[in-house]
Amino acid sequence: MFDRRDFLMNAGLIGAGAMLPGAGLAKGVLAAEKADVVIIGGGLSGLNSALMLGDLGFKVVVLEAGAMVGGRVKTLDTSEGKLDVGASQIGRGYARIIDACMKFGLKLTPEDRDLLPFGFRYKDQWIDLKTWADNPLNKTVGDERKISPMLMGQAVTSKWNPCKELSDWLDPALASQDISLRQLMVQKGYSPAAIELAAYSAPGIGMDETSMLRMWQEETRGAADRRIGGREREQRDHPFGETNDHNAIDGLSSINNIVGGTQQLPFAMAAKLGDVVRLNKRVGRIAMSDKGAIVTCIDGSAYQARFVISSLPFSMLREVEITGAPNPHARDAITHMPYANTARLYLSVEKPFWKADGLPASFSTDGPIGMFWGIDNHTGEGKHRAMVVMVGKVAQAISQRADAVPFVLSELERLRPASKGLLKVVAYKDWMRDPLQKGCGFSLAPGQVNAFGRDFIKPWQVLHFCGEHTRRSDYGMESAMESSERVVLEVAERAG
Ligand SMILES: Cc1cc2nc3c(=O)[nH]c(=O)nc-3n(C[C@H](O)[C@H](O)[C@H](O)COP(=O)(O)OP(=O)(O)OC[C@H]3O[C@@H](n4cnc5c(N)ncnc54)[C@H](O)[C@@H]3O)c2cc1C
């Protein structure tokens, strides 16, 4: 149990205050609200940390910059009902999230997002995937010819994954594999044509931008979820997005959603925490000494605490001024950790236009809109849902366009003239353009696992880190929860 007797750490605070520039801060120091631990960020990892620390008897304050909690768990009200534009899929292996849903009385339901068959648009032609091996556009060699052109990057990533256990990606024995997909393919002797194709389905940011170790972490965890669900490796016929296996094991299908939207979960967590969660509190500065810290928001409010936990993605933490003992290692990670993007256009399809043009409903392209997912409405006819899913380089490029939505719609019409007039925009979300996220998920560039990937989660003076980017073995929402368990142990042990 945490002992608060020696907690007022005034000497530390005066020290910290003295380090800070500007006359405004002195006022902030005097007015600072006191807590044992200040938690920055009200996404799943911040809220879960607060709940656990509260249970241990710590006085906590959660500072969330947005007008509501949830972060990358975001449910919109749309003309078509509730829509999750952030996390939604909950696998059978999501022990922590499932447990939290049970605790807060939230119901799970099998995901209803089965994808219709895929085609591939390549070099401005529709490719018949069944005859790809004999297609003159197929310049790959030997066995490569049989690999689906829209799955090359994923197929290579999966084939060479050396990780058996979930945390193997951090094992120094694999240090030589902290390389890009392109480097791996060159090493393994793939043809230039196969390397070119892999660019369209490279997991992560792109085939030069993301370390294989980072990609294999995600892949190994995905395989574990499939094992827990008793499923063999899926024989994929489409890129990205799992096929839901609706067979219930212990009441769960392989992919589940929270009834009413995923954001019900952070809402329930915040309701349990009560008024320690402060909204519209964007942190601008963390001033540390060895004994404590003062956290200042851009509205001038200040909070003093023995410990600070940052759950901010590093894309956001790098905008926060941090003063204290120099820590070049942490600074390097905060400054240079790359963030991937995803942008999605959610559509309703008034009539299944694929019946008119005879092409597969869904498709992947080598062009600027990435993937179009036609979603089965299970009745065969009538109104369907659809999504344009942009990831990696495609998503990075779309973020640069002010006219993203009209551009994507016009590109869809160009590729599928039969869709003209039949697509209605329900929502659009570009995570790189979200001012409180600036990306959808962390990445590690080739060489960065070796440079800082193994150690950057260690505390910097009294500043501790959680959040999905500090995962060791899990992924998605589970990694946010995993990270909060670790950080709470760190703080509790240190507090004595
Ligand atoms: C499009 C998309 C789809 C996804 N799909 C899935 C899925 O199906 N299944 C799955 O398991 N996972 C999925 N994920 C991943 C999952 O959403 C994340 O791993 C998880 O929600 C991250 O939680 P977090 O607490 O680490 O970070 P966040 O949710 O990012 O929380 C950080 C919080 O910090 C706040 N903040 C930022 N700057 C400041 C500041 N200066 N001061 C104070 N607060 C600040 C933000 O507003 C945010 O609330 C998806 C993510 C995205 C983007």
Coordinates of C-alpha atoms and ligand atoms in Angstrom, one line a residue:
M1 CA 0.0 0.0 0.0
F2 CA 1.2 3.4 -0.8
D3 CA 2.3 5.5 2.1
R4 CA 1.4 9.2 1.7
R5 CA 3.2 10.5 4.8
D6 CA 6.2 11.7 3.0
F7 CA 4.4 12.6 -0.1
L8 CA 4.2 16.3 -0.1
M9 CA 7.6 16.5 -1.6
N10 CA 7.7 20.2 -1.4
A11 CA 11.4 20.4 -1.8
G12 CA 11.1 18.6 -5.1
L13 CA 8.3 20.8 -6.3
I14 CA 10.2 24.0 -5.5
G15 CA 13.1 22.5 -7.3
A16 CA 10.9 21.6 -10.3
G17 CA 9.4 25.1 -10.3
A18 CA 12.7 26.7 -10.3
M19 CA 13.6 24.8 -13.5
L20 CA 10.6 26.2 -15.4
P21 CA 10.7 29.2 -17.6
G22 CA 8.1 32.0 -17.5
A23 CA 6.5 33.9 -14.7
G24 CA 3.1 32.1 -15.2
L25 CA 4.3 28.9 -13.8
A26 CA 5.0 30.2 -10.3
K27 CA 1.3 31.0 -10.0
G28 CA 0.5 27.5 -11.3
V29 CA 2.8 25.9 -8.7
L30 CA 1.0 27.7 -5.9
A31 CA -2.4 26.8 -7.2
A32 CA -1.4 23.3 -8.1
E33 CA -3.9 20.6 -7.2
K34 CA -2.2 17.7 -5.4
A35 CA -2.4 14.0 -6.2
D36 CA -0.3 10.9 -5.7
V37 CA -0.2 10.2 -9.4
V38 CA -1.1 12.4 -12.4
I39 CA -2.2 10.3 -15.4
I40 CA -2.0 12.0 -18.7
G41 CA -4.5 10.8 -21.4
G42 CA -8.0 9.3 -21.0
G43 CA -7.8 6.5 -23.4
L44 CA -8.0 2.8 -22.3
S45 CA -4.5 2.7 -20.9
G46 CA -4.8 5.9 -18.9
L47 CA -8.2 5.0 -17.5
N48 CA -7.3 1.4 -16.7
S49 CA -4.1 2.7 -14.9
A50 CA -6.3 5.1 -12.9
L51 CA -8.8 2.4 -11.9
M52 CA -6.1 0.1 -10.7
L53 CA -4.1 2.7 -8.8
G54 CA -7.3 3.9 -7.2
D55 CA -8.0 0.4 -6.0
L56 CA -4.5 0.4 -4.5
G57 CA -5.3 3.5 -2.5
F58 CA -3.6 6.1 -4.6
K59 CA -5.1 9.5 -5.2
V60 CA -5.1 10.0 -8.9
V61 CA -6.1 12.7 -11.4
V62 CA -6.6 11.9 -15.1
L63 CA -6.0 14.8 -17.5
E64 CA -7.7 14.3 -20.9
A65 CA -7.2 16.9 -23.7
G66 CA -10.4 16.0 -25.5
A67 CA -14.1 16.7 -24.6
M68 CA -14.6 13.0 -24.0
V69 CA -12.6 10.0 -23.0
G70 CA -11.8 7.1 -25.3
G71 CA -9.0 8.3 -27.5
R72 CA -8.6 5.8 -30.3
V73 CA -11.8 4.1 -29.1
K74 CA -14.4 6.3 -30.8
T75 CA -18.0 5.7 -31.6
L76 CA -19.9 8.2 -33.8
D77 CA -23.6 8.7 -34.1
T78 CA -24.3 8.6 -37.8
S79 CA -27.3 8.5 -40.1
E80 CA -26.8 4.7 -40.1
G81 CA -26.6 4.4 -36.4
K82 CA -23.6 3.9 -34.1
L83 CA -20.3 3.6 -35.9
D84 CA -16.9 2.7 -34.5
V85 CA -14.3 4.7 -36.4
G86 CA -11.5 3.5 -34.0
A87 CA -11.1 0.1 -32.3
S88 CA -14.0 -2.3 -32.6
Q89 CA -12.8 -5.9 -33.0
I90 CA -12.5 -8.0 -29.8
G91 CA -10.9 -11.4 -30.3
R92 CA -11.5 -14.5 -28.2
G93 CA -8.0 -14.0 -26.7
Y94 CA -8.9 -10.5 -25.4
A95 CA -8.9 -11.6 -21.7
R96 CA -8.5 -8.1 -20.2
I97 CA -11.1 -6.3 -22.5
I98 CA -13.6 -9.1 -22.1
D99 CA -13.1 -9.1 -18.4
A100 CA -13.6 -5.3 -18.3
C101 CA -16.8 -5.6 -20.4
M102 CA -18.2 -8.2 -17.9
K103 CA -17.3 -6.0 -15.0
F104 CA -19.1 -3.0 -16.4
G105 CA -22.1 -5.0 -17.7
L106 CA -21.3 -4.4 -21.4
K107 CA -22.6 -7.0 -23.9
L108 CA -20.6 -8.4 -26.7
T109 CA -22.1 -9.4 -30.0
P110 CA -20.5 -11.2 -33.0
E111 CA -19.1 -8.7 -35.5
D112 CA -21.3 -8.3 -38.5
R113 CA -18.8 -7.1 -41.1
D114 CA -18.2 -10.0 -43.5
L115 CA -16.4 -8.9 -46.6
L116 CA -17.6 -9.7 -50.1
P117 CA -15.2 -11.3 -52.5
F118 CA -12.1 -9.3 -53.6
G119 CA -10.7 -8.4 -57.0
F120 CA -7.4 -6.6 -57.8
R121 CA -6.8 -3.6 -59.9
Y122 CA -3.2 -3.4 -61.1
K123 CA -1.6 -1.2 -63.7
D124 CA -5.1 0.1 -64.6
Q125 CA -6.4 -3.4 -65.4
W126 CA -8.7 -5.7 -63.5
I127 CA -6.7 -8.9 -62.7
D128 CA -8.4 -12.3 -62.7
L129 CA -6.8 -13.7 -59.6
K130 CA -7.4 -17.3 -60.6
T131 CA -5.3 -16.9 -63.7
W132 CA -2.6 -14.6 -62.2
A133 CA 0.1 -17.2 -62.5
D134 CA -0.2 -17.0 -66.3
N135 CA -1.0 -13.3 -66.6
P136 CA 1.6 -11.4 -68.7
L137 CA 1.6 -8.6 -66.1
N138 CA 3.0 -11.1 -63.6
K139 CA 6.8 -10.6 -63.8
T140 CA 7.5 -12.6 -60.7
V141 CA 9.5 -15.9 -60.9
G142 CA 9.2 -19.5 -59.8
D143 CA 6.9 -20.1 -56.8
E144 CA 6.3 -16.4 -56.4
R145 CA 4.0 -16.5 -59.4
K146 CA 1.4 -18.4 -57.4
I147 CA 1.3 -15.8 -54.6
S148 CA -1.8 -13.6 -54.9
P149 CA -0.5 -10.2 -56.1
M150 CA -2.5 -8.3 -53.5
L151 CA -1.1 -10.4 -50.7
M152 CA 2.6 -10.5 -51.5
G153 CA 3.8 -8.3 -48.6
Q154 CA 1.7 -10.2 -46.1
A155 CA 2.7 -13.6 -47.5
V156 CA 6.4 -12.8 -47.2
T157 CA 6.0 -11.3 -43.7
S158 CA 4.2 -14.4 -42.5
K159 CA 6.5 -16.9 -44.2
W160 CA 9.6 -15.6 -42.5
N161 CA 8.3 -14.9 -39.1
P162 CA 10.9 -16.4 -36.7
C163 CA 8.9 -15.5 -33.5
K164 CA 7.4 -18.3 -31.5
E165 CA 6.5 -16.5 -28.3
L166 CA 4.8 -13.2 -28.0
S167 CA 7.8 -11.3 -26.8
D168 CA 10.4 -12.9 -29.1
W169 CA 10.5 -9.7 -31.2
L170 CA 12.4 -8.1 -28.4
D171 CA 14.9 -10.9 -28.0
P172 CA 18.4 -9.6 -28.8
A173 CA 19.0 -12.9 -30.6
L174 CA 16.8 -11.5 -33.4
A175 CA 18.7 -8.2 -33.5
S176 CA 19.9 -8.8 -37.0
Q177 CA 16.2 -8.9 -38.2
D178 CA 15.6 -5.3 -37.3
I179 CA 15.4 -4.6 -41.0
S180 CA 12.8 -3.5 -43.5
L181 CA 10.6 -5.8 -45.7
R182 CA 12.6 -4.7 -48.7
Q183 CA 15.8 -5.7 -47.0
L184 CA 14.3 -9.0 -46.0
M185 CA 13.1 -9.8 -49.5
V186 CA 16.5 -8.9 -51.0
Q187 CA 18.2 -11.1 -48.4
K188 CA 15.9 -14.0 -49.2
G189 CA 16.4 -13.6 -53.0
Y190 CA 12.9 -12.4 -54.1
S191 CA 12.7 -11.0 -57.6
P192 CA 12.4 -7.2 -58.2
A193 CA 8.8 -7.8 -59.4
A194 CA 7.8 -9.6 -56.2
I195 CA 9.4 -6.7 -54.2
E196 CA 7.4 -4.2 -56.3
L197 CA 4.2 -6.0 -55.6
A198 CA 4.9 -6.4 -51.9
A199 CA 4.7 -2.6 -51.6
Y200 CA 0.9 -2.7 -52.1
S201 CA 0.3 -5.0 -49.1
A202 CA 3.3 -4.4 -46.8
P203 CA 2.1 -4.4 -43.2
G204 CA 3.1 -1.3 -41.2
I205 CA 3.8 2.0 -42.8
G206 CA 5.6 0.6 -45.8
M207 CA 8.2 -1.7 -47.0
D208 CA 11.1 0.6 -46.2
E209 CA 9.6 2.3 -43.1
T210 CA 8.8 -0.4 -40.6
S211 CA 11.0 -2.9 -38.9
M212 CA 10.2 -6.6 -39.5
L213 CA 10.4 -7.1 -35.8
R214 CA 7.5 -4.7 -35.2
M215 CA 5.5 -6.4 -37.9
W216 CA 6.2 -9.9 -36.5
Q217 CA 5.1 -8.8 -33.1
E218 CA 1.6 -8.0 -34.4
E219 CA 1.6 -11.2 -36.5
T220 CA 2.6 -13.5 -33.7
R221 CA -0.1 -12.0 -31.5
G222 CA -2.7 -12.5 -34.2
A223 CA -1.7 -16.1 -34.6
A224 CA -2.2 -16.6 -30.8
D225 CA -5.7 -15.2 -31.0
R226 CA -6.5 -17.7 -33.8
R227 CA -5.0 -20.5 -31.7
I228 CA -7.2 -19.5 -28.8
G229 CA -10.2 -19.6 -31.1
G230 CA -9.2 -23.1 -32.3
R231 CA -8.6 -21.8 -35.8
E232 CA -5.8 -22.7 -38.2
R233 CA -4.0 -20.0 -40.1
E234 CA -6.6 -18.4 -42.3
Q235 CA -6.1 -19.1 -46.0
R236 CA -6.6 -15.5 -46.9
D237 CA -8.1 -14.4 -50.1
H238 CA -8.2 -10.7 -49.2
P239 CA -5.8 -8.3 -47.7
F240 CA -6.2 -6.9 -44.1
G241 CA -9.3 -7.7 -42.1
E242 CA -10.0 -11.1 -40.6
T243 CA -12.9 -13.3 -41.6
N244 CA -15.2 -13.7 -38.7
D245 CA -15.9 -17.2 -37.6
H246 CA -19.3 -17.0 -36.0
N247 CA -19.1 -20.3 -34.2
A248 CA -19.4 -19.4 -30.6
I249 CA -16.8 -20.9 -28.2
D250 CA -17.6 -19.9 -24.6
G251 CA -20.2 -17.6 -26.0
L252 CA -17.8 -15.7 -28.3
S253 CA -17.3 -15.7 -32.0
S254 CA -13.8 -15.1 -33.2
I255 CA -14.5 -11.3 -33.6
N256 CA -16.9 -9.5 -31.3
N257 CA -18.1 -6.0 -30.9
I258 CA -19.5 -4.1 -27.9
V259 CA -23.2 -3.6 -28.2
G260 CA -23.8 0.2 -28.5
G261 CA -20.2 0.8 -29.6
T262 CA -16.7 0.3 -28.2
Q263 CA -16.7 3.7 -26.6
Q264 CA -19.2 2.4 -24.0
L265 CA -16.1 0.8 -22.3
P266 CA -14.1 4.0 -21.7
F267 CA -17.3 5.8 -20.8
A268 CA -18.0 3.1 -18.1
M269 CA -14.5 3.3 -16.8
A270 CA -14.6 7.1 -16.5
A271 CA -18.0 6.9 -14.8
K272 CA -16.5 4.6 -12.2
L273 CA -13.6 7.0 -11.7
G274 CA -15.9 10.0 -11.2
D275 CA -14.5 13.5 -10.9
V276 CA -10.9 12.5 -11.0
V277 CA -11.2 12.5 -14.7
R278 CA -10.8 16.0 -16.0
L279 CA -11.8 16.7 -19.6
N280 CA -10.5 19.5 -21.9
K281 CA -7.2 19.4 -20.0
R282 CA -4.5 19.4 -22.6
V283 CA -1.1 19.0 -20.9
G284 CA 1.6 21.3 -22.2
R285 CA 4.4 20.8 -19.7
I286 CA 5.8 18.2 -17.3
A287 CA 8.5 19.6 -15.0
M288 CA 10.3 17.0 -13.0
S289 CA 12.7 16.6 -10.1
D290 CA 13.7 13.3 -8.5
K291 CA 10.9 13.8 -5.9
G292 CA 7.9 14.7 -8.0
A293 CA 6.6 16.7 -10.8
I294 CA 4.3 19.5 -11.8
V295 CA 2.1 18.9 -14.8
T296 CA 0.7 22.1 -16.4
C297 CA -2.1 22.3 -18.9
I298 CA -2.3 24.8 -21.6
D299 CA -5.3 26.5 -19.8
G300 CA -2.8 27.3 -17.0
S301 CA -4.1 24.7 -14.4
A302 CA -1.4 22.8 -12.7
Y303 CA -1.2 19.5 -10.8
Q304 CA 1.6 18.3 -8.6
A305 CA 2.3 14.6 -7.9
R306 CA 4.9 12.2 -6.7
F307 CA 4.6 10.3 -10.0
V308 CA 3.3 11.0 -13.5
I309 CA 2.1 8.4 -16.0
S310 CA 2.0 9.4 -19.6
S311 CA -0.3 7.3 -21.8
L312 CA 0.1 9.7 -24.7
P313 CA 1.1 8.3 -28.1
F314 CA 4.6 9.7 -28.7
S315 CA 3.1 11.6 -31.7
M316 CA 1.5 13.8 -29.0
L317 CA 4.0 13.5 -26.1
R318 CA 6.6 15.1 -28.4
E319 CA 4.6 18.3 -28.3
V320 CA 4.7 18.4 -24.4
E321 CA 7.7 20.3 -22.9
I322 CA 9.4 17.9 -20.5
T323 CA 12.1 19.3 -18.2
G324 CA 14.1 17.4 -15.6
A325 CA 17.3 15.3 -15.7
P326 CA 18.4 14.9 -19.2
N327 CA 17.5 11.5 -20.7
P328 CA 18.7 11.4 -24.4
H329 CA 17.5 7.8 -24.8
A330 CA 13.9 8.6 -23.8
R331 CA 14.0 11.9 -25.7
D332 CA 15.2 10.0 -28.8
A333 CA 12.3 7.6 -28.7
I334 CA 9.7 10.3 -28.0
T335 CA 11.0 12.4 -30.9
H336 CA 11.6 9.8 -33.5
M337 CA 9.0 7.0 -33.0
P338 CA 7.1 7.0 -36.3
Y339 CA 3.3 6.8 -36.4
A340 CA 1.3 4.9 -39.0
N341 CA -2.0 6.3 -40.4
T342 CA -5.3 4.8 -41.4
A343 CA -8.0 6.8 -43.1
R344 CA -11.4 5.3 -43.8
L345 CA -14.4 6.4 -45.7
Y346 CA -17.6 4.8 -44.5
L347 CA -20.3 4.4 -47.1
S348 CA -23.7 3.0 -47.6
V349 CA -24.4 1.4 -51.0
E350 CA -27.9 2.1 -52.2
K351 CA -27.8 -0.8 -54.7
P352 CA -25.2 -3.5 -55.2
F353 CA -23.5 -2.0 -58.2
W354 CA -21.2 -5.1 -58.5
K355 CA -24.2 -7.0 -60.0
A356 CA -24.2 -4.4 -62.8
D357 CA -20.5 -4.4 -63.6
G358 CA -19.9 -8.1 -62.9
L359 CA -16.7 -7.4 -60.9
P360 CA -16.0 -8.7 -57.4
A361 CA -17.7 -6.3 -54.9
S362 CA -14.5 -5.6 -52.9
F363 CA -11.1 -4.8 -54.4
S364 CA -7.6 -3.8 -53.7
T365 CA -5.6 -1.5 -55.9
D366 CA -2.1 -0.3 -56.6
G367 CA -3.6 3.2 -56.8
P368 CA -4.3 6.1 -54.4
I369 CA -7.4 4.7 -52.6
G370 CA -6.0 1.4 -51.4
M371 CA -8.9 -0.9 -50.7
F372 CA -12.7 -0.9 -51.2
W373 CA -14.5 -3.3 -48.8
G374 CA -18.0 -4.3 -49.8
I375 CA -19.7 -5.6 -46.7
D376 CA -22.3 -8.4 -46.9
N377 CA -25.7 -7.5 -45.8
H378 CA -26.6 -11.2 -45.5
T379 CA -29.8 -10.9 -47.4
G380 CA -28.1 -10.8 -50.7
E381 CA -29.8 -7.8 -52.2
G382 CA -30.6 -4.2 -51.2
K383 CA -28.6 -1.8 -49.3
H384 CA -25.0 -2.7 -48.3
R385 CA -22.3 -1.0 -46.2
A386 CA -18.9 -0.4 -47.6
M387 CA -15.6 1.1 -46.5
V388 CA -12.6 2.6 -48.4
V389 CA -9.7 1.5 -46.2
M390 CA -6.5 3.3 -46.6
V391 CA -3.4 2.2 -44.8
G392 CA 0.4 2.6 -45.0
K393 CA 1.7 4.9 -47.7
V394 CA -1.7 5.3 -49.2
A395 CA -3.1 6.7 -45.9
Q396 CA -0.1 9.0 -45.5
A397 CA -0.7 10.5 -48.9
I398 CA -4.4 11.0 -48.5
S399 CA -3.8 13.0 -45.3
Q400 CA -2.0 15.6 -47.4
R401 CA -5.2 16.2 -49.4
A402 CA -7.7 18.8 -48.4
D403 CA -10.2 17.3 -50.9
A404 CA -9.8 13.7 -49.6
V405 CA -13.5 12.7 -49.6
P406 CA -14.4 14.0 -53.1
F407 CA -11.1 12.7 -54.4
V408 CA -11.8 9.2 -53.1
L409 CA -15.4 9.2 -54.4
S410 CA -14.3 10.4 -57.9
E411 CA -11.6 7.7 -58.0
L412 CA -14.2 5.1 -57.0
E413 CA -16.4 6.3 -59.8
R414 CA -13.5 6.2 -62.3
L415 CA -12.7 2.6 -61.3
R416 CA -16.3 1.4 -61.0
P417 CA -18.5 3.6 -63.2
A418 CA -21.5 1.4 -62.1
S419 CA -21.2 2.9 -58.6
K420 CA -22.1 6.4 -59.8
G421 CA -24.9 7.8 -57.7
L422 CA -25.2 4.7 -55.5
L423 CA -22.7 5.6 -52.8
K424 CA -23.7 7.7 -49.8
V425 CA -21.0 9.0 -47.4
V426 CA -21.8 8.0 -43.8
A427 CA -18.5 9.2 -42.2
Y428 CA -14.8 9.9 -42.9
K429 CA -12.0 9.6 -40.4
D430 CA -8.4 10.3 -41.0
W431 CA -6.4 9.5 -37.8
M432 CA -3.3 11.5 -38.9
R433 CA -5.5 14.6 -39.1
D434 CA -6.9 14.0 -35.6
P435 CA -5.2 16.8 -33.6
L436 CA -5.1 14.7 -30.4
Q437 CA -3.7 11.6 -32.1
K438 CA -1.6 12.4 -35.2
G439 CA -1.7 8.8 -36.3
C440 CA -3.4 5.5 -35.7
G441 CA -0.7 3.4 -34.1
F442 CA 3.0 3.4 -33.3
S443 CA 5.6 2.0 -35.5
L444 CA 9.3 1.3 -35.2
A445 CA 11.6 2.0 -38.1
P446 CA 14.3 -0.5 -39.2
G447 CA 17.0 -0.2 -36.6
Q448 CA 14.8 1.4 -33.9
V449 CA 14.1 -1.9 -32.0
N450 CA 17.8 -2.1 -31.5
A451 CA 18.3 1.6 -30.9
F452 CA 15.6 2.1 -28.3
G453 CA 12.7 -0.4 -28.7
R454 CA 13.7 -2.6 -25.8
D455 CA 14.2 0.1 -23.2
F456 CA 12.2 3.2 -24.0
I457 CA 9.4 2.1 -21.7
K458 CA 11.6 2.5 -18.6
P459 CA 10.7 5.5 -16.4
W460 CA 12.3 8.9 -17.0
Q461 CA 12.8 10.2 -13.5
V462 CA 9.3 10.2 -12.0
L463 CA 7.6 10.0 -15.5
H464 CA 6.3 6.5 -16.3
F465 CA 5.0 5.4 -19.7
C466 CA 2.0 3.3 -20.7
G467 CA -0.1 3.1 -23.9
E468 CA -0.3 0.7 -26.8
H469 CA 3.1 1.9 -28.0
T470 CA 4.7 0.5 -24.9
R471 CA 3.3 -3.0 -25.5
R472 CA 5.6 -6.0 -24.9
S473 CA 3.4 -8.9 -26.1
D474 CA -0.2 -7.9 -26.8
Y475 CA -1.9 -5.9 -29.5
G476 CA -4.8 -3.5 -30.1
M477 CA -6.9 -2.6 -27.1
E478 CA -5.3 -5.5 -25.1
S479 CA -1.9 -3.8 -25.5
A480 CA -3.3 -0.6 -23.9
M481 CA -4.5 -2.7 -21.0
E482 CA -1.3 -4.7 -20.8
S483 CA 0.7 -1.6 -20.6
S484 CA -1.4 -0.2 -17.7
E485 CA -0.9 -3.3 -15.7
R486 CA 2.9 -2.9 -16.1
V487 CA 3.0 0.8 -15.3
V488 CA 0.8 0.4 -12.2
L489 CA 3.2 -2.3 -10.9
E490 CA 6.2 0.0 -11.6
V491 CA 4.6 2.9 -9.7
A492 CA 3.3 0.8 -6.8
E493 CA 6.7 -0.8 -6.3
R494 CA 8.5 2.4 -6.3
A495 CA 6.1 4.1 -4.0
G496 CA 6.8 1.3 -1.5
Ligands
LIG1 C1 -8.8 3.0 -36.9 C2 -8.4 2.2 -35.7 C3 -8.9 0.9 -35.6 C4 -8.5 0.1 -34.6 N1 -9.1 -1.2 -34.5 C5 -8.9 -1.9 -33.4 C6 -9.6 -3.1 -33.2 O1 -10.5 -3.4 -34.0 N2 -9.3 -3.9 -32.1 C7 -8.3 -3.5 -31.2 O2 -8.1 -4.2 -30.3 N3 -7.6 -2.3 -31.4 C8 -7.9 -1.5 -32.4 N4 -7.3 -0.3 -32.6 C9 -6.2 0.0 -31.6 C10 -6.7 0.6 -30.3 O3 -7.7 1.6 -30.6 C11 -5.6 1.2 -29.5 O4 -4.6 0.3 -29.3 C12 -6.0 1.7 -28.1 O5 -7.3 2.3 -28.1 C13 -5.0 2.7 -27.6 O6 -5.3 3.1 -26.3 P1 -4.2 4.1 -25.5 O7 -4.8 4.4 -24.2 O8 -2.9 3.5 -25.6 O9 -4.1 5.4 -26.4 P2 -5.2 6.5 -26.8 O10 -6.5 5.9 -27.0 O11 -4.6 7.2 -28.0 O12 -5.3 7.5 -25.6 C14 -4.4 8.6 -25.4 C15 -5.3 9.8 -25.0 O13 -4.5 10.9 -24.8 C16 -5.2 12.1 -25.1 N5 -4.2 13.2 -25.3 C17 -3.4 13.4 -26.4 N6 -2.7 14.5 -26.2 C18 -2.9 14.9 -24.9 C19 -2.4 16.0 -24.1 N7 -1.4 16.8 -24.5 N8 -2.9 16.1 -22.8 C20 -3.8 15.3 -22.4 N9 -4.4 14.3 -23.1 C21 -3.9 14.1 -24.3 C22 -6.0 11.7 -26.3 O14 -7.1 12.5 -26.5 C23 -6.4 10.2 -25.9 O15 -7.6 10.2 -25.3 C24 -7.6 0.5 -33.6 C25 -7.1 1.8 -33.7 C26 -7.5 2.6 -34.7 C27 -7.0 4.0 -34.8

